[in-house]
XYZ file of C-alpha atoms in Angstrom:
662
model
C -47.876 30.121 -12.527
C -50.157 26.981 -11.457
C -50.849 28.517 -7.908
C -53.408 25.538 -6.617
C -50.366 23.026 -7.559
C -47.962 25.001 -5.537
C -50.310 25.462 -2.594
C -50.839 21.605 -2.562
C -47.070 21.136 -2.312
C -46.687 23.445 0.515
C -49.587 22.235 2.970
C -48.167 18.418 2.070
C -46.799 16.383 5.212
C -44.576 13.775 3.752
C -42.710 11.589 6.335
C -39.126 12.441 5.820
C -40.233 16.167 6.057
C -41.987 15.406 9.233
C -38.865 13.440 10.114
C -36.793 16.540 9.907
C -39.191 18.676 11.751
C -39.306 16.097 14.714
C -35.889 15.134 15.154
C -34.451 17.080 17.833
C -37.493 16.089 20.036
C -36.564 12.261 19.254
C -33.113 12.351 18.972
C -33.649 10.357 15.440
C -30.625 10.148 12.999
C -29.973 12.996 10.765
C -31.074 12.266 7.227
C -28.345 12.243 4.655
C -28.159 15.826 3.061
C -26.783 16.746 -0.356
C -26.156 20.286 -1.168
C -27.638 20.483 -4.781
C -27.388 23.796 -7.136
C -30.254 25.188 -9.402
C -29.566 26.817 -12.651
C -31.714 29.290 -14.315
C -30.033 28.914 -17.639
C -30.476 25.326 -18.166
C -32.926 22.629 -17.276
C -30.830 19.878 -15.203
C -31.661 16.205 -14.546
C -30.714 14.784 -11.036
C -30.544 11.669 -9.433
C -32.286 11.430 -5.805
C -31.888 8.895 -3.290
C -34.716 8.157 -1.064
C -34.423 8.856 2.469
C -32.241 11.842 1.872
C -32.547 15.697 1.255
C -31.620 17.686 -1.602
C -30.691 20.905 0.023
C -30.803 23.885 -2.383
C -29.789 27.484 -1.796
C -32.251 29.518 -3.460
C -30.103 32.853 -3.433
C -27.236 31.253 -4.936
C -28.907 30.519 -8.251
C -31.520 33.504 -8.159
C -30.911 36.719 -10.525
C -28.925 39.398 -8.674
C -32.117 41.279 -8.419
C -34.664 38.919 -7.216
C -36.740 39.725 -4.356
C -39.306 36.777 -4.472
C -39.976 33.248 -5.645
C -42.141 30.722 -5.908
C -41.972 26.401 -6.344
C -43.779 23.928 -8.656
C -43.480 20.429 -8.142
C -44.921 17.165 -9.302
C -47.119 15.377 -7.025
C -44.261 12.672 -5.969
C -42.133 15.562 -5.050
C -42.437 17.245 -1.583
C -40.576 20.586 -0.255
C -40.174 22.392 2.443
C -38.482 25.928 2.907
C -36.406 27.099 5.789
C -36.732 29.351 7.793
C -40.259 29.452 7.291
C -41.696 32.338 5.247
C -42.997 35.135 7.609
C -45.745 35.629 4.895
C -47.756 32.673 5.569
C -50.003 31.606 2.748
C -48.812 34.500 0.489
C -47.507 33.839 -2.802
C -44.778 34.834 -4.137
C -42.447 34.214 -1.069
C -39.848 36.945 -0.110
C -36.232 35.808 -0.777
C -33.581 36.361 1.440
C -29.968 35.458 1.686
C -30.295 32.162 3.799
C -33.358 30.738 2.260
C -33.030 26.957 1.743
C -35.258 24.723 -0.271
C -35.326 21.135 1.016
C -36.634 18.464 -1.261
C -37.849 14.988 -0.854
C -39.141 12.008 -2.444
C -40.907 9.166 -0.845
C -40.449 6.278 -3.552
C -38.437 5.083 -6.268
C -39.184 6.228 -9.892
C -40.057 3.358 -12.165
C -38.789 5.377 -15.188
C -36.099 8.187 -15.273
C -36.748 11.719 -14.998
C -40.444 10.971 -14.023
C -40.717 13.825 -11.692
C -40.231 17.884 -11.896
C -39.563 20.881 -9.738
C -39.411 24.185 -10.861
C -38.496 27.407 -9.095
C -39.676 31.228 -10.435
C -37.589 34.081 -9.390
C -39.298 37.635 -9.392
C -38.070 41.239 -8.756
C -41.562 42.427 -7.666
C -44.196 39.813 -7.550
C -45.359 40.336 -11.264
C -41.961 40.918 -12.676
C -39.977 37.513 -14.017
C -36.548 37.399 -13.857
C -35.712 33.553 -14.119
C -36.888 30.060 -13.835
C -34.973 27.013 -12.636
C -36.344 23.798 -13.791
C -34.848 20.067 -12.809
C -36.393 16.696 -13.445
C -36.067 14.236 -10.725
C -35.303 10.409 -10.956
C -35.730 8.719 -7.496
C -33.783 5.572 -7.019
C -33.435 3.541 -3.525
C -30.017 2.522 -2.151
C -28.941 0.663 0.324
C -26.069 -1.130 1.804
C -27.000 -3.217 4.745
C -25.607 -5.710 7.333
C -26.737 -7.681 10.280
C -26.403 -4.641 12.558
C -28.820 -6.151 15.023
C -27.020 -9.202 15.324
C -29.968 -11.563 15.148
C -28.587 -13.191 11.993
C -30.408 -11.439 9.305
C -29.706 -8.628 6.932
C -32.444 -6.086 7.546
C -32.931 -3.341 5.247
C -31.474 0.132 6.334
C -30.843 -0.367 10.213
C -29.969 3.388 11.321
C -27.482 1.499 13.215
C -25.492 0.080 10.510
C -22.784 2.747 10.474
C -21.706 2.965 13.992
C -20.760 -0.178 16.548
C -21.487 -0.065 20.094
C -20.595 -2.944 23.046
C -23.118 -4.318 25.542
C -26.512 -5.905 25.570
C -28.361 -2.924 24.077
C -25.338 -2.457 21.693
C -25.420 -2.580 17.970
C -22.940 -3.384 14.822
C -22.034 -6.029 12.366
C -19.445 -8.760 13.283
C -16.828 -10.040 11.047
C -14.963 -13.179 11.603
C -11.329 -13.847 10.714
C -10.905 -16.362 8.113
C -7.922 -18.115 9.335
C -8.704 -21.702 8.514
C -8.103 -23.870 5.440
C -10.965 -25.541 3.440
C -8.484 -28.008 1.997
C -7.697 -30.964 3.342
C -4.912 -31.589 1.254
C -1.911 -29.229 0.136
C -3.340 -27.247 3.419
C -2.718 -23.561 3.170
C -4.843 -20.643 4.004
C -8.035 -19.724 2.037
C -7.227 -17.367 -0.562
C -10.118 -17.332 -2.574
C -13.775 -18.715 -2.196
C -13.242 -22.128 -3.521
C -16.097 -24.005 -1.586
C -19.522 -23.060 -0.144
C -18.229 -23.627 3.444
C -15.808 -20.345 2.498
C -18.734 -18.230 2.722
C -19.898 -19.273 6.164
C -16.430 -18.033 7.401
C -17.331 -14.478 5.741
C -20.156 -12.020 6.955
C -23.144 -11.330 4.625
C -23.538 -7.623 3.131
C -26.356 -6.943 0.977
C -26.830 -4.170 -1.829
C -30.455 -3.113 -2.125
C -31.625 -1.074 -4.864
C -34.808 0.066 -6.628
C -35.808 2.361 -9.138
C -35.452 2.563 -12.981
C -33.961 -0.354 -14.899
C -30.725 1.430 -15.220
C -29.050 4.715 -14.006
C -29.149 7.811 -16.113
C -25.926 8.068 -18.489
C -22.693 8.588 -16.449
C -24.008 7.626 -12.945
C -22.314 4.547 -11.348
C -22.196 3.117 -7.908
C -18.675 2.317 -6.318
C -17.705 0.662 -3.061
C -14.811 1.481 -1.393
C -12.717 1.170 2.040
C -9.808 3.400 3.572
C -6.181 2.830 2.967
C -6.011 1.612 6.853
C -8.385 -1.150 6.355
C -7.210 -2.561 2.992
C -5.002 -5.211 4.993
C -7.904 -6.250 7.402
C -10.261 -7.072 5.006
C -11.871 -8.327 1.570
C -15.014 -8.147 -0.104
C -16.397 -10.687 -2.372
C -19.623 -10.662 -4.382
C -22.214 -12.904 -6.164
C -22.037 -11.875 -9.827
C -24.724 -10.870 -11.988
C -27.021 -12.634 -14.769
C -24.909 -11.509 -17.447
C -21.935 -12.324 -16.052
C -22.960 -16.095 -15.441
C -22.622 -16.012 -19.321
C -19.243 -15.268 -19.242
C -17.570 -17.797 -16.563
C -18.131 -21.196 -15.344
C -15.398 -21.614 -12.587
C -16.800 -21.695 -8.890
C -13.873 -19.061 -7.974
C -15.375 -16.695 -10.775
C -18.768 -17.100 -9.030
C -17.592 -14.776 -6.198
C -15.355 -12.300 -7.889
C -12.983 -10.088 -5.567
C -14.296 -6.566 -4.986
C -12.227 -5.006 -2.507
C -8.863 -5.869 -1.213
C -5.289 -4.567 -0.437
C -4.866 -3.885 -4.310
C -8.317 -2.561 -4.698
C -9.373 0.199 -2.455
C -12.543 0.974 -4.638
C -14.099 -0.844 -7.662
C -17.387 -0.025 -9.722
C -20.533 -2.576 -8.385
C -23.248 -3.191 -11.051
C -26.525 -1.619 -10.719
C -29.084 -4.079 -11.186
C -32.227 -2.028 -11.715
C -36.068 -2.972 -10.398
C -36.349 -3.947 -6.934
C -32.863 -5.907 -6.815
C -30.782 -7.307 -4.113
C -26.892 -8.257 -4.952
C -24.920 -10.205 -2.237
C -21.485 -9.641 -0.846
C -19.260 -11.452 1.502
C -17.252 -9.893 3.779
C -13.780 -11.576 4.965
C -11.884 -10.494 7.934
C -7.804 -10.872 7.500
C -6.393 -9.873 10.981
C -7.449 -9.988 14.936
C -7.428 -6.771 16.434
C -3.901 -5.611 17.464
C -2.153 -2.366 18.863
C -2.341 -0.913 15.521
C -5.795 -2.086 14.523
C -8.684 -1.586 16.847
C -11.021 -4.107 14.946
C -13.315 -1.735 13.409
C -13.740 -1.854 9.715
C -15.616 0.824 7.425
C -17.086 -0.148 3.861
C -18.891 2.639 1.485
C -20.735 2.556 -0.967
C -20.938 5.636 -3.174
C -22.973 7.012 -6.016
C -21.345 9.066 -8.346
C -22.629 11.792 -10.803
C -20.759 12.763 -14.184
C -19.001 15.803 -14.001
C -18.089 18.273 -16.856
C -16.113 16.624 -19.725
C -12.555 15.826 -19.250
C -13.299 15.794 -14.965
C -13.882 12.928 -12.613
C -17.124 11.661 -11.445
C -18.059 13.483 -7.899
C -19.945 11.668 -5.161
C -23.496 12.903 -4.605
C -24.671 10.028 -1.771
C -22.566 7.759 0.355
C -23.806 4.927 2.553
C -21.755 3.407 4.967
C -21.672 0.157 7.140
C -19.421 -0.519 10.170
C -18.005 -4.245 11.297
C -15.780 -4.923 14.158
C -13.693 -8.098 13.789
C -14.461 -10.991 16.231
C -11.551 -11.027 18.958
C -9.126 -13.901 19.742
C -10.562 -15.657 22.475
C -9.144 -18.740 24.917
C -11.178 -21.126 26.298
C -10.675 -22.123 30.030
C -10.802 -25.940 31.394
C -14.116 -25.587 32.626
C -15.788 -25.525 29.319
C -16.562 -28.839 27.908
C -13.907 -30.656 25.507
C -14.765 -31.678 22.082
C -11.300 -33.182 20.721
C -8.127 -33.649 22.315
C -4.660 -33.553 20.282
C -1.550 -35.266 21.010
C 1.756 -36.249 18.943
C 3.131 -39.386 18.330
C 6.855 -39.829 18.399
C 9.551 -42.584 18.381
C 9.584 -42.588 22.373
C 6.238 -41.657 23.901
C 4.268 -44.950 23.407
C 3.579 -45.042 27.070
C 2.391 -41.207 26.899
C -0.126 -42.171 24.092
C -1.227 -45.360 25.737
C -2.297 -43.565 28.648
C -3.709 -40.219 26.932
C -5.936 -42.753 24.693
C -7.417 -44.647 27.614
C -8.300 -41.359 29.429
C -9.716 -39.671 26.447
C -11.691 -42.870 25.208
C -13.157 -43.209 28.616
C -14.134 -39.889 28.589
C -16.036 -40.024 25.782
C -14.237 -37.449 23.475
C -12.267 -37.559 20.180
C -8.414 -38.155 20.100
C -6.535 -36.729 17.278
C -2.972 -38.075 16.945
C -0.442 -36.150 14.843
C 2.100 -38.388 13.367
C 5.830 -37.660 12.995
C 5.582 -36.952 9.234
C 3.149 -34.356 10.377
C 4.720 -33.004 13.684
C 8.283 -33.330 12.098
C 9.531 -34.542 15.571
C 8.151 -31.774 17.674
C 5.964 -33.521 20.450
C 4.883 -30.105 22.165
C 1.478 -29.735 21.307
C 0.474 -27.272 23.633
C 3.233 -25.187 22.574
C 3.867 -25.299 19.091
C 2.173 -27.607 17.060
C -1.139 -26.081 16.282
C -0.188 -25.034 12.733
C -0.117 -28.813 11.959
C -4.015 -29.022 12.530
C -4.766 -26.387 9.611
C -8.125 -27.225 8.087
C -11.696 -26.387 8.151
C -12.906 -24.564 10.670
C -9.273 -24.782 12.697
C -6.944 -21.611 12.115
C -4.051 -20.156 13.527
C -2.667 -16.652 14.073
C 1.149 -15.599 14.195
C 2.992 -12.769 15.131
C 6.728 -12.026 14.319
C 9.057 -10.334 16.518
C 11.499 -8.796 14.046
C 14.862 -8.192 15.678
C 14.059 -9.210 18.886
C 15.076 -12.220 20.866
C 12.490 -15.059 21.322
C 12.778 -16.937 24.486
C 10.749 -19.882 25.883
C 8.280 -17.437 27.522
C 6.819 -16.974 23.880
C 5.587 -20.731 23.863
C 2.087 -21.137 24.684
C 2.265 -22.939 27.626
C 2.773 -19.585 28.904
C -0.870 -18.749 27.922
C -3.271 -19.543 30.137
C -7.293 -18.213 30.794
C -9.278 -18.155 34.000
C -12.660 -19.578 34.138
C -15.427 -16.392 34.225
C -14.958 -14.265 37.445
C -16.096 -11.144 39.286
C -13.413 -9.067 40.405
C -14.995 -6.307 43.325
C -18.064 -6.100 41.019
C -16.610 -6.151 37.323
C -17.638 -9.142 35.762
C -15.463 -10.802 33.549
C -18.016 -13.494 31.734
C -14.902 -14.677 29.388
C -12.558 -14.976 31.839
C -9.002 -13.298 32.053
C -5.883 -14.252 29.978
C -3.006 -15.420 32.112
C 0.707 -14.941 30.897
C 4.144 -15.085 32.643
C 6.715 -12.438 32.476
C 9.749 -11.438 34.457
C 9.687 -10.198 37.823
C 8.681 -6.085 37.607
C 11.972 -4.917 38.903
C 14.289 -7.437 37.010
C 16.725 -5.861 34.668
C 17.629 -9.035 32.782
C 14.785 -11.204 32.887
C 13.217 -13.125 30.052
C 9.523 -12.010 28.778
C 6.747 -12.748 26.544
C 7.505 -11.026 23.069
C 6.177 -7.304 23.198
C 4.288 -7.902 19.906
C 2.468 -11.137 21.480
C 1.727 -9.217 24.737
C 0.125 -6.357 22.515
C -1.941 -8.605 20.551
C -3.386 -10.361 23.878
C -4.296 -7.044 25.178
C -5.749 -5.553 21.920
C -8.674 -8.446 22.069
C -10.299 -6.498 25.203
C -12.580 -9.226 25.929
C -10.141 -11.283 28.139
C -8.111 -8.808 30.035
C -4.877 -10.411 30.805
C -2.864 -10.725 33.963
C 0.892 -10.927 34.105
C 2.438 -13.583 36.514
C 6.032 -13.791 37.406
C 7.319 -17.251 35.415
C 10.737 -15.969 34.931
C 11.803 -18.191 38.195
C 11.401 -21.271 36.125
C 13.980 -22.738 33.734
C 11.435 -23.098 30.946
C 9.036 -19.976 32.427
C 5.622 -21.370 31.602
C 2.620 -20.560 34.022
C 1.267 -24.076 33.611
C 4.431 -25.256 35.219
C 3.041 -23.986 38.500
C -0.894 -23.533 38.038
C -3.888 -24.514 36.322
C -7.668 -24.446 37.029
C -10.338 -27.178 37.310
C -14.202 -27.309 37.480
C -15.978 -27.378 40.755
C -19.702 -27.963 41.751
C -19.839 -25.064 44.479
C -18.537 -21.877 45.159
C -17.313 -19.711 41.891
C -17.713 -22.931 39.856
C -13.817 -23.997 39.733
C -10.659 -24.117 41.895
C -7.111 -22.685 41.547
C -4.613 -25.568 41.971
C -1.157 -24.074 42.423
C 1.878 -26.114 42.826
C 3.034 -25.897 46.664
C 6.718 -26.979 47.928
C 5.168 -26.419 51.524
C 2.450 -28.960 50.897
C 5.031 -31.114 49.238
C 7.210 -31.105 52.475
C 4.236 -31.210 54.773
C 3.264 -34.804 52.984
C 6.868 -35.996 53.185
C 7.254 -35.115 56.923
C 3.904 -36.919 57.408
C 5.143 -39.928 55.987
C 8.541 -39.757 58.215
C 6.347 -39.358 61.303
C 4.361 -42.235 60.123
C 7.490 -44.508 59.982
C 7.757 -44.657 55.932
C 11.187 -42.534 55.748
C 12.591 -45.347 53.847
C 10.010 -44.986 51.079
C 11.345 -44.262 47.902
C 10.799 -41.836 44.894
C 11.243 -43.013 41.490
C 10.836 -46.705 42.134
C 10.974 -48.927 38.747
C 12.731 -46.150 36.773
C 15.781 -45.735 35.416
C 16.602 -42.995 37.681
C 18.434 -42.865 41.102
C 15.974 -43.759 43.870
C 15.938 -41.240 46.883
C 14.217 -41.717 49.999
C 11.759 -39.591 52.082
C 14.220 -39.035 54.842
C 17.015 -38.259 52.100
C 14.752 -35.390 50.750
C 13.793 -34.071 54.068
C 17.721 -34.159 55.025
C 18.826 -32.078 51.889
C 19.292 -28.850 53.368
C 20.049 -27.266 49.903
C 16.944 -28.825 48.353
C 14.990 -27.409 51.186
C 16.258 -23.774 50.907
C 15.585 -23.955 47.088
C 12.043 -24.890 47.632
C 11.765 -22.276 50.113
C 12.786 -19.962 47.339
C 10.076 -21.396 44.884
C 7.313 -21.177 47.404
C 7.928 -17.111 47.763
C 7.809 -16.858 44.123
C 4.550 -19.006 43.979
C 3.175 -17.023 46.760
C 3.786 -13.964 44.906
C 1.735 -15.156 41.918
C -0.765 -16.487 44.686
C -1.423 -12.638 45.564
C -1.981 -11.578 42.396
C -4.384 -14.201 41.040
C -6.375 -13.663 44.487
C -6.449 -9.821 43.781
C -7.004 -10.130 40.054
C -9.426 -13.081 39.802
C -11.466 -11.731 43.146
C -10.353 -15.328 44.921
C -10.479 -16.235 48.437
C -7.888 -18.842 50.116
C -10.829 -21.213 49.926
C -10.791 -21.245 46.301
C -7.421 -22.562 46.212
C -6.101 -26.027 46.356
C -2.359 -26.507 47.308
C -0.567 -29.626 45.632
C 2.766 -31.409 46.916
C 5.118 -30.751 44.242
C 8.658 -30.018 45.007
C 11.229 -28.183 42.580
C 15.001 -27.719 42.102
C 16.428 -24.866 41.288
C 19.242 -25.348 38.242
C 21.622 -22.926 36.430
C 20.503 -19.143 36.847
C 18.544 -19.742 39.990
C 15.911 -21.160 37.637
C 13.749 -24.212 38.777
C 12.231 -27.138 37.220
C 10.027 -29.725 38.747
C 11.915 -32.296 40.837
C 9.185 -35.173 40.010
C 6.568 -35.243 37.061
C 4.808 -31.824 37.773
C 0.942 -32.937 38.842
C -0.389 -29.319 38.139
C 0.521 -29.623 34.629
C -2.426 -31.781 33.563
C -5.341 -31.876 31.162
C -8.882 -31.227 32.012
C -11.217 -33.395 30.427
C -14.738 -32.346 32.187
C -14.395 -34.566 35.444
C -11.826 -36.385 34.122
C -8.183 -35.410 34.975
C -5.059 -36.492 33.133
C -2.139 -36.042 35.710
C 1.499 -36.593 35.062
C 2.616 -39.813 37.231
C 4.590 -38.448 40.138
C 6.254 -41.886 40.942
C 6.348 -40.991 44.844
C 7.146 -42.832 47.544
C 4.904 -45.986 48.092
C 2.860 -46.581 51.487
C 1.053 -50.207 51.295
C 1.974 -50.208 47.514
C 0.385 -47.172 46.586
C 2.036 -43.922 45.646
C 1.590 -41.434 48.315
C 1.600 -38.420 46.136
C -1.221 -40.245 43.928
C -3.158 -40.827 46.907
C -3.033 -37.202 48.177
C -3.744 -35.947 44.853
C -7.120 -38.109 44.229
C -8.153 -37.071 47.723
C -8.214 -33.578 47.102
C -9.780 -33.783 43.619
C -12.226 -36.034 44.578
C -13.999 -33.870 46.960
C -14.597 -31.759 43.950
C -16.074 -34.872 42.123
C -13.165 -35.206 39.879
C -11.744 -38.604 38.547
C -7.759 -38.551 38.192
C -5.760 -40.679 35.582
C -2.171 -40.934 36.141
C -0.254 -40.878 32.855
C 3.563 -41.987 32.607
C 5.173 -39.201 30.808
C 8.413 -39.221 32.577
C 11.160 -40.088 30.048
C 9.087 -38.946 27.034
C 8.147 -35.532 28.448
C 9.560 -34.898 32.102
C 13.063 -35.343 31.412
C 12.470 -32.984 28.655
C 11.137 -30.272 31.019
C 7.512 -31.089 29.975
C 4.452 -32.958 31.346
C 0.801 -33.891 30.185
C -0.266 -30.504 29.731
C 2.711 -29.392 27.523
C 2.134 -32.370 25.284
C -1.753 -32.109 24.346
C -4.228 -29.608 23.407
C -7.887 -29.460 23.764
C -10.603 -28.202 21.337
C -13.643 -27.092 23.541
C -17.058 -25.990 23.153
C -17.138 -21.806 22.938
C -18.727 -19.653 25.423
C -22.093 -19.631 25.511
C -22.145 -15.848 26.266
C -21.547 -13.858 23.374
C -18.524 -11.451 23.633
C -20.138 -8.437 21.934
C -22.408 -8.277 24.893
C -19.757 -7.133 27.112
C -19.959 -3.902 29.090
C -17.113 -1.467 27.948
């Protein structure tokens, strides 16, 4: 026995063993520990992963009458005995039933089996009963992601296997690849066909260091769970050897993991090497999917002939899929979308003028694309599929879908603070039936579940079933403001409408006519004010809007000064559901400080529409400019307005969603 060598090993203070001693005091992560068995009957060869601990129960491999043991090891091998021996400095060491040997190495091997450790067992201190020998090859293996969210894939971040919200949080982020890199023959991306595909994916790097190849029978496998299989795919760059076999771009990035491959062997490159992987999210968080995805890399060792390999080390990384996020009217526009139909020339003319004067891009979806569907806000986003423009769908099986499932019934507030709670991305707003209704229409449950599952824009449910179409954008919107909370809530208000008409009557304009110049039956201010049925209908509508007003004040932390009432009347149709009596000015498009508002065709005073004058006055106080767009025949008569017939792509929030405190 080389006592001097053994003494040197026991007095060495390697980094990992110091880490084990200090872990409780500093609350550091626990190193990966692998149970390892010695064998006195044959020499073993083992593959050790740097940063882990081989944990040996010395009693398990000891001959039956063993009372003492001693340890020898190569200079690159470190060990520690636990519990520490009572006879400090005495050799050999007493053996008991729970004596553990913890083995570590600090650096990777350049060649295989370059290190050695042996354990000698004794009956009495001079009686040798057996000797266990193991030859060690050390490798470094790390599956890495951008766990600190700085845009760089750092080496072996201690937080890569978990995910935490907040400005001091950690964890990698994964995008859902729902766009198309194809300009023609549009379809969602299914393979990596362009370099731009890679930008939709999150990088992941396999870093290895060690001999040129693994010992015979050892291999690396990457794997995901069955539960994550429908939510993620993993691609990789191909190795140099594979480059000689394939020429196509698709083969440059072979699929590693997906719904049909939960586990696959990945190459070990040897030396100091890196292999790049690209992780693709396939679905947003939902009721049955929290959004967390784990990807594991395991090192497998060979078993006895006829038996499968067994894992000896697993590294794991965790991603959170980025949520589906809505952008409010207060964010700057980038591009405006409208549809062209055979009868909306006047509408398009007004929209072109508004968008060009505002300095933004306008994209018109022509009839061959929109198939006669003019409702860009509601259902036409799929027409726009292309690079960096995707969509998400939800299917309601065996459930009746109503007009409340269209996306004029889906809005979002600007950022708000409510009773001290910050909503930096605002709150989603949807319309549903009144809580006590038994036969009302609701937004389909699968859509509601999806919205709530995003977490970052906690939804608010308003009562919109009182409307014939049933969309929240028929009675509310938000516009930017230079003061207070940075925005105003605009609400349709029959009371404000009647107040304006009574003022006109009192000023001697009772004979001024609505709908002047249209192919529509004209009606005077006096006739509107004398219509008791219309007044009763609007009293009911005002009650419905007031209920929503109270909900919005409570859920968005608003005061009455944060709300502006717009003079809009309604007419109640079948099943006591209402439609706008004249073009609904609250159903507008907001482009920075420029508003595209449905032209109301109100009573004229001194040649100017009184409704436009009132609206302009209210908005000018906020520094906003009003443009009135004629949508009467092509949208209003079809129960929609400017907002229903347009859509806006806006700049994203500067606030990073992962910094939310949850």
